[in-house]
Short mmCIF file of N, CA, C and O in Angstrom, two decimals:
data_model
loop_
_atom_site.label_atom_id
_atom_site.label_comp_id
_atom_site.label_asym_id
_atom_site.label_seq_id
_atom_site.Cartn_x
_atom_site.Cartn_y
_atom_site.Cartn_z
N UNK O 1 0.84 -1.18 0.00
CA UNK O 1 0.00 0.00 0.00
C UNK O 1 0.89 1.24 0.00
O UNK O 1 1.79 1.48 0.80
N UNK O 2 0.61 1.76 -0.71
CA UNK O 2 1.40 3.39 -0.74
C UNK O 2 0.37 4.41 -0.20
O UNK O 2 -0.79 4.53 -0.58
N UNK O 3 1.27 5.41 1.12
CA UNK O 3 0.56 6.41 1.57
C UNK O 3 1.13 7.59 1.05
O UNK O 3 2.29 7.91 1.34
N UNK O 4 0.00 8.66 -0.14
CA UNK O 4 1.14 9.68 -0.27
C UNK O 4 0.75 11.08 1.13
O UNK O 4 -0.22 11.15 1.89
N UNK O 5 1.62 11.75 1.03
CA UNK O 5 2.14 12.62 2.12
C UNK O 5 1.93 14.06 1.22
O UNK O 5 2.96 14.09 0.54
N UNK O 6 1.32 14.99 0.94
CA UNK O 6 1.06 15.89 0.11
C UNK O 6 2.31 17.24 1.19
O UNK O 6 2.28 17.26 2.42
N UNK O 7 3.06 17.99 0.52
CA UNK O 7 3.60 19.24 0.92
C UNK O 7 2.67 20.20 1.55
O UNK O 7 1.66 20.45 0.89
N UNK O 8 2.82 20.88 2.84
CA UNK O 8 1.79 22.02 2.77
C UNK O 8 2.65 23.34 2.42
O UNK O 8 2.37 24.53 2.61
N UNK O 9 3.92 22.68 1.76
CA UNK O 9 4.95 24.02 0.95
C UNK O 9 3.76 24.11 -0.16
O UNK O 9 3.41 25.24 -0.50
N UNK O 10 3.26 23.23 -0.62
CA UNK O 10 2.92 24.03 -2.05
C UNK O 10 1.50 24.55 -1.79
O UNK O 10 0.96 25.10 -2.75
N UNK O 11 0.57 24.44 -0.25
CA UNK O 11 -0.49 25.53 -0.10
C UNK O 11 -0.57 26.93 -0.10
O UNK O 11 0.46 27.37 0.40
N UNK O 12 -1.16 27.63 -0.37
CA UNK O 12 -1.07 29.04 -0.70
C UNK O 12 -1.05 29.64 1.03
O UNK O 12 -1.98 29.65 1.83
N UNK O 13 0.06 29.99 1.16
CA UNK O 13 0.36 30.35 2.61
C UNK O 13 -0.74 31.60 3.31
O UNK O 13 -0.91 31.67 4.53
N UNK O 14 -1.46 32.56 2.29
CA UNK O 14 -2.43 33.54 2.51
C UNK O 14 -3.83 32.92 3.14
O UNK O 14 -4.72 33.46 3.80
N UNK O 15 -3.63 31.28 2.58
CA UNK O 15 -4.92 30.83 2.78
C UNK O 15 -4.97 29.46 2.79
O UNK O 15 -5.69 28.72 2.12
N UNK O 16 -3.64 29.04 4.10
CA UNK O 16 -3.61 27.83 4.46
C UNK O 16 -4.91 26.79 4.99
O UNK O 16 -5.08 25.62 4.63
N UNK O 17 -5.60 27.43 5.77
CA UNK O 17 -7.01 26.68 6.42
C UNK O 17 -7.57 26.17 4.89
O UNK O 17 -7.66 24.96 4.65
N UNK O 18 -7.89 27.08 4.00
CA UNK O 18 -8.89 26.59 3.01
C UNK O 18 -8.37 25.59 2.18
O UNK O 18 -9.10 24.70 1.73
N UNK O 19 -6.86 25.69 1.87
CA UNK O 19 -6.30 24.64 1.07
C UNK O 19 -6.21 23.32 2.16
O UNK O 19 -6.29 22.21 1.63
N UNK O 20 -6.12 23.35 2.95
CA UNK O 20 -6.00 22.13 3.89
C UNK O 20 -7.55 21.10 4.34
O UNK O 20 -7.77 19.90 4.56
N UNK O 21 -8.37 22.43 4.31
CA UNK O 21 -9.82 21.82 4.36
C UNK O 21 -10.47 20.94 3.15
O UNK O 21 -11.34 20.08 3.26
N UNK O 22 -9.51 21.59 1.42
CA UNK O 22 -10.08 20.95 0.68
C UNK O 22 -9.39 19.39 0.32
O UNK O 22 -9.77 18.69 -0.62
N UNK O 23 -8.12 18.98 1.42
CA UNK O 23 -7.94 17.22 0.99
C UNK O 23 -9.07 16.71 2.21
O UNK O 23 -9.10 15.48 2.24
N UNK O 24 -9.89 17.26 3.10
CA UNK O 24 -10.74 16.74 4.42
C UNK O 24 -11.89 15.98 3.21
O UNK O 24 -12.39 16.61 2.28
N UNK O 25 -12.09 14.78 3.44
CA UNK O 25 -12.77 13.78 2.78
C UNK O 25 -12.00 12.82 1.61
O UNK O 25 -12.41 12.00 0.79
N UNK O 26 -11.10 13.19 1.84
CA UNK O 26 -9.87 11.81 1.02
C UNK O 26 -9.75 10.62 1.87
O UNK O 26 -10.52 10.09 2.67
N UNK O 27 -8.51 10.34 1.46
CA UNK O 27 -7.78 8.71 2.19
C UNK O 27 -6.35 9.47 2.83
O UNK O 27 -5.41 8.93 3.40
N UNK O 28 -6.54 10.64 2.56
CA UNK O 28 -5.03 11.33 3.19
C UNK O 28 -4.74 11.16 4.53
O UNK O 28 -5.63 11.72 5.18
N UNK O 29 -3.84 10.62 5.32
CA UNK O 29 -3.53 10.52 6.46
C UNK O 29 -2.19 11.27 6.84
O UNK O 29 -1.64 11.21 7.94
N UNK O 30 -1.75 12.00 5.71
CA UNK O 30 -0.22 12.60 6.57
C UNK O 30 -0.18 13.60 5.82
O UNK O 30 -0.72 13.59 4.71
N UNK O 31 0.37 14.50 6.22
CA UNK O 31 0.67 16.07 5.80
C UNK O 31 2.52 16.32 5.66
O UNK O 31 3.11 16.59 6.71
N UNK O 32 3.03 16.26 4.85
CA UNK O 32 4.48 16.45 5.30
C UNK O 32 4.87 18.17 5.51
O UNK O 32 4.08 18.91 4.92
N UNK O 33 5.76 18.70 6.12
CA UNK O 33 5.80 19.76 6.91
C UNK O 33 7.40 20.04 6.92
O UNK O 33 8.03 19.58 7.87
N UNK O 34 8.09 20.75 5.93
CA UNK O 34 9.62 21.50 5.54
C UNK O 34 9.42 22.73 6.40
O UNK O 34 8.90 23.84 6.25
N UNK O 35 10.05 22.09 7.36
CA UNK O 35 10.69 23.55 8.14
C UNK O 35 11.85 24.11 7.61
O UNK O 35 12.79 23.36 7.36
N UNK O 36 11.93 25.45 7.38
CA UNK O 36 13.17 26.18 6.53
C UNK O 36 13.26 27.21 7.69
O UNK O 36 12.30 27.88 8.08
N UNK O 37 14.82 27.29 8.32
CA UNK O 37 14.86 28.47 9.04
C UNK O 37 16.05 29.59 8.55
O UNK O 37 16.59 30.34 9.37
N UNK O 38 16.39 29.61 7.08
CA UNK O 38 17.20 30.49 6.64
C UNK O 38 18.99 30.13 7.55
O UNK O 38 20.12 30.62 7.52
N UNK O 39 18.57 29.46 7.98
CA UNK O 39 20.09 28.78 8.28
C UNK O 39 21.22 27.69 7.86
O UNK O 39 22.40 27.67 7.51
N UNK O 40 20.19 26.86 8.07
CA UNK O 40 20.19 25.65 7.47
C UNK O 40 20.81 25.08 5.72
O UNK O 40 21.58 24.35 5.09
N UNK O 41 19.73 26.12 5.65
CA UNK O 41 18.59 26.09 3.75
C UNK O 41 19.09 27.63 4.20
O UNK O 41 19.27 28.20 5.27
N UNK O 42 19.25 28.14 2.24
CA UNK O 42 19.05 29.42 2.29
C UNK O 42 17.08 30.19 2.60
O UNK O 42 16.84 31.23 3.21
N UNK O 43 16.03 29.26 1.97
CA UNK O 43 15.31 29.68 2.40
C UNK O 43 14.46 29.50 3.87
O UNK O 43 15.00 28.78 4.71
N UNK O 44 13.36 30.03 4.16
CA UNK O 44 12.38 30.38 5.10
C UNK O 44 11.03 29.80 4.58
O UNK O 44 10.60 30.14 3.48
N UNK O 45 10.27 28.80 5.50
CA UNK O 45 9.06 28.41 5.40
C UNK O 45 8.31 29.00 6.27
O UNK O 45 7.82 30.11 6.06
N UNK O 46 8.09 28.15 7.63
CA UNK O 46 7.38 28.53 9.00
C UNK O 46 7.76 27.72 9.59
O UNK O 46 8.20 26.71 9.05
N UNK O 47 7.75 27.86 10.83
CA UNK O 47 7.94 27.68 12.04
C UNK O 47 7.23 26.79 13.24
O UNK O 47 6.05 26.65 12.93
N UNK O 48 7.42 26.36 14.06
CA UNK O 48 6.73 26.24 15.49
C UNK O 48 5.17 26.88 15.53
O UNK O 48 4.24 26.14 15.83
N UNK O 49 5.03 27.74 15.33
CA UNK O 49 3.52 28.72 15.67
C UNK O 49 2.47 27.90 14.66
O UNK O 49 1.38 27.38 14.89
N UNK O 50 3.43 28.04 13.20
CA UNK O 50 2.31 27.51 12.14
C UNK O 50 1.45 25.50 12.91
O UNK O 50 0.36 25.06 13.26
N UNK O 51 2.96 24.97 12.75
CA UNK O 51 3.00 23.60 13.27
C UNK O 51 1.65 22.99 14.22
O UNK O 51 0.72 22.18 14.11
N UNK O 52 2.48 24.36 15.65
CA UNK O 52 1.41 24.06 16.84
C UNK O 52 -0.20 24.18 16.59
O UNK O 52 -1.01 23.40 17.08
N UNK O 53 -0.53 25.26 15.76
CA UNK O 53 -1.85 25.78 15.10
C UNK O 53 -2.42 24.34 14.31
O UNK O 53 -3.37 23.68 14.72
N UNK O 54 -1.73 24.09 13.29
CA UNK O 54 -1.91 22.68 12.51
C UNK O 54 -2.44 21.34 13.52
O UNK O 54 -3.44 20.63 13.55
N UNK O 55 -1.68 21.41 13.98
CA UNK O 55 -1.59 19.91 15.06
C UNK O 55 -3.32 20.17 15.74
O UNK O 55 -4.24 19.36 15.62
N UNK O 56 -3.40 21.61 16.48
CA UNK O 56 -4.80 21.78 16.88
C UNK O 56 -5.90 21.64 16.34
O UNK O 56 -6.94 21.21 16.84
N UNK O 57 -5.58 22.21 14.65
CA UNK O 57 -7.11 22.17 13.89
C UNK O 57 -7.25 21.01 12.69
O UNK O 57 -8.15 20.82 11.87
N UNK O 58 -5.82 20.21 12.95
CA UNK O 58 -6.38 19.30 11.87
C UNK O 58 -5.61 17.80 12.69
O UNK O 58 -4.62 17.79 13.43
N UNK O 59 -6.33 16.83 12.32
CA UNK O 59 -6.03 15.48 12.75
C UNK O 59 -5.39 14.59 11.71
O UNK O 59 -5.92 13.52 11.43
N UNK O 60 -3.99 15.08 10.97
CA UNK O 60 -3.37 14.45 9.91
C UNK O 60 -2.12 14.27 10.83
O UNK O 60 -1.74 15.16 11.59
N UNK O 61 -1.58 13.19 10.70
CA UNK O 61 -0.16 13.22 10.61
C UNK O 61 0.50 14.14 10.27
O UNK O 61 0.58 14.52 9.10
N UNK O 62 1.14 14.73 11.35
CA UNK O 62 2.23 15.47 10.25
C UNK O 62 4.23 15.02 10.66
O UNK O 62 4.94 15.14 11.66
N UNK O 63 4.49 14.36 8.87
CA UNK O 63 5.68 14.58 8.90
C UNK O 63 6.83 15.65 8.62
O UNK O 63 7.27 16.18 7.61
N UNK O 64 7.01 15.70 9.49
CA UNK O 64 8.13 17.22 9.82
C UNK O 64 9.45 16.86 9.71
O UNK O 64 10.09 15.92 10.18
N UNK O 65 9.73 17.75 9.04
CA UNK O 65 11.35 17.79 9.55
C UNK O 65 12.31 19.29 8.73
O UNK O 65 13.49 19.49 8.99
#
C-alpha cells in the first residue's frame, strides 16, 4: 500500500485553512511539513507557531522535519 504525504509548501500560505480543508474527505492521512529556518537552507518556510496551530485544527499526521 502506498501512503502519499502531500507538501503544505505548495499551499497558498495567505490561505492555508482553506487549502487544507479541501484534501478533508480523502484517504489522506499525513501532511508532510519543511521547516526552513534560513540557516540551514538558504530559504524560510514557518515555524513552530504555524505547526502548533496545525496539530490543533487538523487530525493528519504530520511529517516534519
Amino acid at each position: 500500500m502506498v501512503e502519499l504525504a502531500p507538501s503544505i509548501l505548495s499551499c497558498n500560505f495567505y490561505d492555508l485553512k482553506s487549502d487544507i480543508e479541501d484534501t478533508y474527505g480523502t484517504d489522506l492521512k499525513i501532511l508532510h511539513v519543511d521547516v526552513m529556518d534560513g540557516i540551514f537552507v538558504p530559504n524560510i518556510s514557518f515555524g513552530f507557531k504555524v505547526i502548533n496551530d496545525l496539530r490543533k485544527n487538523c487530525n493528519y499526521f504530520l511529517d516534519t522535519h
